[in-house]
Amino acid sequence: QVQLVESGGGLVQPGGSLRLSCVASGSIFSINAMGWYRRAPGKERELVAAITSGGSTNYADSVKGRFTISRDNAKNTVYLQMNSLKPEDTAVYHCNADIFRGGFSYEYWGQGTQVTVSS
């Protein structure tokens, strides 16, 4: 089985920073794309940032210039550095990974970590 476990969420004041981490563990042959999604109360889930196995990235317009996604392939870990946080960034952040195992590719999700931006 495969698990994605996020950490690093919490309460931060506007303008502050947080760093989210997501570790993939289990029977993994390789990991293709990894990403972060978020769901705010009353809103649809949205892609925040994604990164390919080769390091190519893409970001939601709302976080460009403030958030940075990175990954450590040796540790099966993806990070999201969030700077200049705004109240509208408040949401549950979920890690997502496209994992190749047993000859097939599967999509996995983490349980989510709460990020609250408030004074």
Short mmCIF file of N, CA and C in Angstrom, two decimals:
data_model
loop_
_atom_site.label_atom_id
_atom_site.label_comp_id
_atom_site.label_asym_id
_atom_site.label_seq_id
_atom_site.Cartn_x
_atom_site.Cartn_y
_atom_site.Cartn_z
N GLN A 1 0.85 -1.18 0.00
CA GLN A 1 0.00 0.00 0.00
C GLN A 1 0.89 1.24 0.00
N VAL A 2 0.30 2.35 -0.40
CA VAL A 2 1.03 3.62 -0.47
C VAL A 2 0.31 4.65 0.40
N GLN A 3 1.08 5.45 1.11
CA GLN A 3 0.51 6.53 1.92
C GLN A 3 1.20 7.84 1.61
N LEU A 4 0.43 8.91 1.63
CA LEU A 4 0.96 10.26 1.56
C LEU A 4 0.62 10.93 2.88
N VAL A 5 1.63 11.47 3.54
CA VAL A 5 1.41 12.10 4.84
C VAL A 5 1.94 13.52 4.79
N GLU A 6 1.01 14.47 5.01
CA GLU A 6 1.38 15.89 4.99
C GLU A 6 1.70 16.38 6.40
N SER A 7 2.49 17.43 6.46
CA SER A 7 2.77 18.10 7.72
C SER A 7 3.13 19.55 7.44
N GLY A 8 3.10 20.36 8.50
CA GLY A 8 3.55 21.74 8.36
C GLY A 8 2.46 22.79 8.38
N GLY A 9 1.20 22.37 8.40
CA GLY A 9 0.13 23.35 8.45
C GLY A 9 0.05 24.02 9.82
N GLY A 10 -0.82 25.02 9.91
CA GLY A 10 -1.00 25.71 11.19
C GLY A 10 -1.63 27.06 11.01
N LEU A 11 -1.56 27.84 12.08
CA LEU A 11 -2.10 29.20 12.10
C LEU A 11 -0.96 30.19 11.93
N VAL A 12 -1.14 31.12 11.02
CA VAL A 12 -0.11 32.12 10.76
C VAL A 12 -0.78 33.46 10.49
N GLN A 13 -0.09 34.53 10.82
CA GLN A 13 -0.63 35.86 10.55
C GLN A 13 -0.45 36.25 9.09
N PRO A 14 -1.28 37.14 8.59
CA PRO A 14 -1.09 37.62 7.21
C PRO A 14 0.32 38.15 7.02
N GLY A 15 0.90 37.80 5.88
CA GLY A 15 2.28 38.17 5.59
C GLY A 15 3.29 37.15 6.06
N GLY A 16 2.85 36.18 6.81
CA GLY A 16 3.76 35.16 7.33
C GLY A 16 4.04 34.06 6.33
N SER A 17 4.80 33.06 6.80
CA SER A 17 5.22 31.95 5.95
C SER A 17 4.97 30.62 6.63
N LEU A 18 4.77 29.61 5.81
CA LEU A 18 4.68 28.22 6.26
C LEU A 18 5.33 27.35 5.20
N ARG A 19 5.82 26.20 5.63
CA ARG A 19 6.36 25.22 4.70
C ARG A 19 5.65 23.90 4.91
N LEU A 20 4.97 23.42 3.89
CA LEU A 20 4.30 22.13 3.95
C LEU A 20 5.22 21.05 3.38
N SER A 21 5.11 19.87 3.96
CA SER A 21 5.86 18.71 3.47
C SER A 21 4.88 17.56 3.26
N CYS A 22 5.20 16.71 2.31
CA CYS A 22 4.40 15.51 2.05
C CYS A 22 5.35 14.38 1.69
N VAL A 23 5.28 13.32 2.49
CA VAL A 23 6.14 12.16 2.27
C VAL A 23 5.31 11.00 1.76
N ALA A 24 5.76 10.39 0.68
CA ALA A 24 5.12 9.20 0.14
C ALA A 24 5.89 7.98 0.63
N SER A 25 5.16 6.97 1.11
CA SER A 25 5.80 5.75 1.60
C SER A 25 5.01 4.54 1.14
N GLY A 26 5.69 3.39 1.15
CA GLY A 26 5.03 2.15 0.76
C GLY A 26 5.70 1.53 -0.45
N SER A 27 4.93 0.74 -1.16
CA SER A 27 5.44 0.02 -2.32
C SER A 27 5.44 0.94 -3.54
N ILE A 28 6.56 1.64 -3.72
CA ILE A 28 6.66 2.65 -4.78
C ILE A 28 7.80 2.28 -5.71
N PHE A 29 7.50 2.22 -7.02
CA PHE A 29 8.57 2.03 -7.98
C PHE A 29 9.14 3.38 -8.40
N SER A 30 8.25 4.29 -8.73
CA SER A 30 8.68 5.66 -9.06
C SER A 30 7.48 6.59 -8.89
N ILE A 31 7.79 7.87 -8.75
CA ILE A 31 6.75 8.88 -8.62
C ILE A 31 6.83 9.84 -9.79
N ASN A 32 5.75 10.02 -10.47
CA ASN A 32 5.71 10.95 -11.60
C ASN A 32 5.42 12.35 -11.06
N ALA A 33 4.32 12.93 -11.43
CA ALA A 33 4.02 14.28 -10.95
C ALA A 33 3.56 14.26 -9.50
N MET A 34 3.87 15.32 -8.80
CA MET A 34 3.38 15.54 -7.43
C MET A 34 2.81 16.95 -7.38
N GLY A 35 1.87 17.14 -6.48
CA GLY A 35 1.27 18.46 -6.42
C GLY A 35 0.57 18.74 -5.12
N TRP A 36 0.15 19.99 -5.00
CA TRP A 36 -0.62 20.44 -3.84
C TRP A 36 -1.93 21.04 -4.34
N TYR A 37 -3.01 20.63 -3.71
CA TYR A 37 -4.34 21.17 -3.96
C TYR A 37 -4.85 21.76 -2.66
N ARG A 38 -5.85 22.61 -2.77
CA ARG A 38 -6.47 23.13 -1.55
C ARG A 38 -7.97 23.26 -1.75
N ARG A 39 -8.65 23.16 -0.62
CA ARG A 39 -10.11 23.35 -0.62
C ARG A 39 -10.45 24.29 0.52
N ALA A 40 -10.97 25.44 0.15
CA ALA A 40 -11.43 26.40 1.15
C ALA A 40 -12.90 26.16 1.43
N PRO A 41 -13.39 26.56 2.60
CA PRO A 41 -14.80 26.36 2.94
C PRO A 41 -15.72 26.96 1.88
N GLY A 42 -16.65 26.14 1.39
CA GLY A 42 -17.62 26.62 0.42
C GLY A 42 -17.10 26.77 -1.00
N LYS A 43 -15.87 26.31 -1.23
CA LYS A 43 -15.29 26.45 -2.57
C LYS A 43 -14.88 25.10 -3.13
N GLU A 44 -14.67 25.06 -4.43
CA GLU A 44 -14.20 23.85 -5.08
C GLU A 44 -12.71 23.65 -4.79
N ARG A 45 -12.28 22.39 -4.85
CA ARG A 45 -10.87 22.11 -4.73
C ARG A 45 -10.13 22.70 -5.93
N GLU A 46 -8.97 23.27 -5.67
CA GLU A 46 -8.20 23.87 -6.76
C GLU A 46 -6.74 23.45 -6.68
N LEU A 47 -6.12 23.38 -7.84
CA LEU A 47 -4.69 23.10 -7.90
C LEU A 47 -3.94 24.34 -7.45
N VAL A 48 -2.99 24.14 -6.55
CA VAL A 48 -2.13 25.22 -6.08
C VAL A 48 -0.82 25.22 -6.86
N ALA A 49 -0.17 24.06 -6.91
CA ALA A 49 1.12 23.95 -7.61
C ALA A 49 1.39 22.48 -7.89
N ALA A 50 2.14 22.24 -8.96
CA ALA A 50 2.51 20.88 -9.32
C ALA A 50 3.93 20.86 -9.84
N ILE A 51 4.57 19.69 -9.73
CA ILE A 51 5.94 19.54 -10.17
C ILE A 51 6.11 18.15 -10.77
N THR A 52 6.77 18.08 -11.92
CA THR A 52 7.02 16.80 -12.56
C THR A 52 8.25 16.13 -11.96
N SER A 53 8.49 14.90 -12.35
CA SER A 53 9.67 14.20 -11.87
C SER A 53 10.94 14.88 -12.34
N GLY A 54 10.86 15.61 -13.45
CA GLY A 54 12.02 16.31 -13.97
C GLY A 54 12.20 17.70 -13.41
N GLY A 55 11.23 18.15 -12.60
CA GLY A 55 11.38 19.44 -11.94
C GLY A 55 10.60 20.59 -12.58
N SER A 56 9.86 20.33 -13.64
CA SER A 56 9.04 21.39 -14.23
C SER A 56 7.87 21.69 -13.30
N THR A 57 7.56 22.98 -13.17
CA THR A 57 6.53 23.39 -12.22
C THR A 57 5.45 24.22 -12.90
N ASN A 58 4.28 24.23 -12.27
CA ASN A 58 3.24 25.18 -12.65
C ASN A 58 2.46 25.57 -11.40
N TYR A 59 1.93 26.78 -11.43
CA TYR A 59 1.29 27.36 -10.26
C TYR A 59 -0.06 27.99 -10.64
N ALA A 60 -0.95 28.01 -9.67
CA ALA A 60 -2.17 28.80 -9.81
C ALA A 60 -1.77 30.27 -9.86
N ASP A 61 -2.50 31.05 -10.65
CA ASP A 61 -2.17 32.47 -10.76
C ASP A 61 -2.19 33.17 -9.41
N SER A 62 -3.06 32.72 -8.53
CA SER A 62 -3.24 33.38 -7.24
C SER A 62 -2.04 33.22 -6.31
N VAL A 63 -1.15 32.27 -6.60
CA VAL A 63 -0.02 32.04 -5.70
C VAL A 63 1.33 32.29 -6.37
N LYS A 64 1.32 32.61 -7.66
CA LYS A 64 2.58 32.86 -8.36
C LYS A 64 3.36 33.98 -7.69
N GLY A 65 4.65 33.74 -7.50
CA GLY A 65 5.51 34.74 -6.88
C GLY A 65 5.51 34.66 -5.36
N ARG A 66 4.60 33.91 -4.78
CA ARG A 66 4.52 33.77 -3.32
C ARG A 66 4.82 32.35 -2.85
N PHE A 67 4.40 31.36 -3.63
CA PHE A 67 4.57 29.96 -3.26
C PHE A 67 5.63 29.32 -4.15
N THR A 68 6.36 28.36 -3.58
CA THR A 68 7.35 27.62 -4.35
C THR A 68 7.21 26.13 -4.05
N ILE A 69 7.04 25.33 -5.09
CA ILE A 69 6.97 23.88 -4.93
C ILE A 69 8.33 23.29 -5.28
N SER A 70 8.73 22.27 -4.52
CA SER A 70 9.98 21.58 -4.80
C SER A 70 9.83 20.13 -4.36
N ARG A 71 10.78 19.30 -4.75
CA ARG A 71 10.70 17.90 -4.35
C ARG A 71 12.09 17.32 -4.18
N ASP A 72 12.14 16.30 -3.33
CA ASP A 72 13.37 15.53 -3.11
C ASP A 72 13.05 14.11 -3.53
N ASN A 73 13.48 13.73 -4.72
CA ASN A 73 13.12 12.42 -5.25
C ASN A 73 13.71 11.28 -4.41
N ALA A 74 14.86 11.50 -3.82
CA ALA A 74 15.48 10.45 -3.01
C ALA A 74 14.67 10.17 -1.74
N LYS A 75 13.93 11.18 -1.29
CA LYS A 75 13.13 11.03 -0.07
C LYS A 75 11.64 10.87 -0.37
N ASN A 76 11.27 10.82 -1.65
CA ASN A 76 9.85 10.72 -2.04
C ASN A 76 9.02 11.81 -1.36
N THR A 77 9.56 13.02 -1.34
CA THR A 77 8.94 14.11 -0.61
C THR A 77 8.75 15.32 -1.52
N VAL A 78 7.60 15.98 -1.33
CA VAL A 78 7.32 17.23 -2.03
C VAL A 78 7.07 18.30 -0.97
N TYR A 79 7.51 19.51 -1.27
CA TYR A 79 7.39 20.63 -0.35
C TYR A 79 6.60 21.76 -1.00
N LEU A 80 6.00 22.58 -0.14
CA LEU A 80 5.37 23.80 -0.62
C LEU A 80 5.77 24.92 0.34
N GLN A 81 6.63 25.80 -0.13
CA GLN A 81 7.02 26.96 0.65
C GLN A 81 6.03 28.08 0.34
N MET A 82 5.36 28.54 1.38
CA MET A 82 4.32 29.56 1.21
C MET A 82 4.75 30.84 1.94
N ASN A 83 4.96 31.90 1.17
CA ASN A 83 5.35 33.19 1.73
C ASN A 83 4.26 34.22 1.47
N SER A 84 4.35 35.33 2.18
CA SER A 84 3.38 36.42 2.01
C SER A 84 1.95 35.90 2.04
N LEU A 85 1.66 35.10 3.03
CA LEU A 85 0.34 34.46 3.10
C LEU A 85 -0.76 35.48 3.32
N LYS A 86 -1.91 35.19 2.72
CA LYS A 86 -3.09 36.05 2.79
C LYS A 86 -4.24 35.28 3.41
N PRO A 87 -5.20 35.97 3.98
CA PRO A 87 -6.37 35.27 4.55
C PRO A 87 -7.06 34.36 3.52
N GLU A 88 -7.04 34.74 2.27
CA GLU A 88 -7.69 33.91 1.24
C GLU A 88 -6.92 32.63 0.93
N ASP A 89 -5.74 32.46 1.52
CA ASP A 89 -5.00 31.21 1.38
C ASP A 89 -5.48 30.16 2.39
N THR A 90 -6.35 30.57 3.29
CA THR A 90 -6.87 29.65 4.29
C THR A 90 -7.64 28.51 3.62
N ALA A 91 -7.23 27.27 3.92
CA ALA A 91 -7.84 26.10 3.29
C ALA A 91 -7.21 24.85 3.89
N VAL A 92 -7.79 23.71 3.53
CA VAL A 92 -7.13 22.43 3.79
C VAL A 92 -6.30 22.11 2.55
N TYR A 93 -5.02 21.88 2.77
CA TYR A 93 -4.10 21.60 1.68
C TYR A 93 -3.84 20.10 1.60
N HIS A 94 -4.03 19.56 0.40
CA HIS A 94 -3.85 18.12 0.17
C HIS A 94 -2.70 17.88 -0.79
N CYS A 95 -1.91 16.89 -0.47
CA CYS A 95 -0.85 16.44 -1.34
C CYS A 95 -1.42 15.41 -2.32
N ASN A 96 -0.90 15.44 -3.54
CA ASN A 96 -1.33 14.51 -4.58
C ASN A 96 -0.10 13.97 -5.29
N ALA A 97 -0.12 12.68 -5.63
CA ALA A 97 1.02 12.10 -6.33
C ALA A 97 0.56 11.05 -7.32
N ASP A 98 1.21 11.02 -8.44
CA ASP A 98 0.97 10.02 -9.47
C ASP A 98 2.10 9.00 -9.35
N ILE A 99 1.78 7.82 -8.82
CA ILE A 99 2.80 6.85 -8.44
C ILE A 99 2.73 5.61 -9.32
N PHE A 100 3.89 5.20 -9.79
CA PHE A 100 4.00 4.03 -10.66
C PHE A 100 4.40 2.83 -9.81
N ARG A 101 3.55 1.81 -9.81
CA ARG A 101 3.86 0.59 -9.05
C ARG A 101 3.15 -0.58 -9.69
N GLY A 102 3.81 -1.74 -9.67
CA GLY A 102 3.21 -2.94 -10.21
C GLY A 102 2.85 -2.83 -11.68
N GLY A 103 3.55 -2.00 -12.41
CA GLY A 103 3.30 -1.88 -13.84
C GLY A 103 2.22 -0.90 -14.22
N PHE A 104 1.63 -0.23 -13.22
CA PHE A 104 0.56 0.72 -13.50
C PHE A 104 0.79 2.01 -12.73
N SER A 105 0.12 3.06 -13.19
CA SER A 105 0.20 4.36 -12.54
C SER A 105 -1.10 4.61 -11.77
N TYR A 106 -0.95 5.05 -10.53
CA TYR A 106 -2.10 5.30 -9.67
C TYR A 106 -1.99 6.70 -9.07
N GLU A 107 -3.14 7.29 -8.79
CA GLU A 107 -3.19 8.60 -8.15
C GLU A 107 -3.50 8.43 -6.67
N TYR A 108 -2.72 9.09 -5.83
CA TYR A 108 -2.90 9.01 -4.38
C TYR A 108 -3.06 10.41 -3.81
N TRP A 109 -3.79 10.45 -2.67
CA TRP A 109 -4.03 11.71 -1.97
C TRP A 109 -3.65 11.58 -0.51
N GLY A 110 -3.15 12.67 0.06
CA GLY A 110 -2.94 12.72 1.49
C GLY A 110 -4.21 13.13 2.20
N GLN A 111 -4.18 13.07 3.53
CA GLN A 111 -5.38 13.34 4.31
C GLN A 111 -5.64 14.83 4.47
N GLY A 112 -4.64 15.64 4.20
CA GLY A 112 -4.82 17.09 4.26
C GLY A 112 -4.25 17.69 5.52
N THR A 113 -3.83 18.94 5.40
CA THR A 113 -3.34 19.70 6.55
C THR A 113 -3.95 21.10 6.49
N GLN A 114 -4.43 21.56 7.63
CA GLN A 114 -5.13 22.84 7.69
C GLN A 114 -4.14 24.00 7.72
N VAL A 115 -4.37 24.98 6.86
CA VAL A 115 -3.62 26.23 6.89
C VAL A 115 -4.62 27.35 7.15
N THR A 116 -4.38 28.10 8.21
CA THR A 116 -5.26 29.21 8.56
C THR A 116 -4.44 30.48 8.64
N VAL A 117 -4.83 31.49 7.86
CA VAL A 117 -4.14 32.77 7.85
C VAL A 117 -5.07 33.82 8.45
N SER A 118 -4.72 34.27 9.63
CA SER A 118 -5.60 35.18 10.35
C SER A 118 -4.81 35.96 11.38
N SER A 119 -5.24 37.20 11.61
CA SER A 119 -4.62 38.01 12.65
C SER A 119 -5.38 37.87 13.96
#
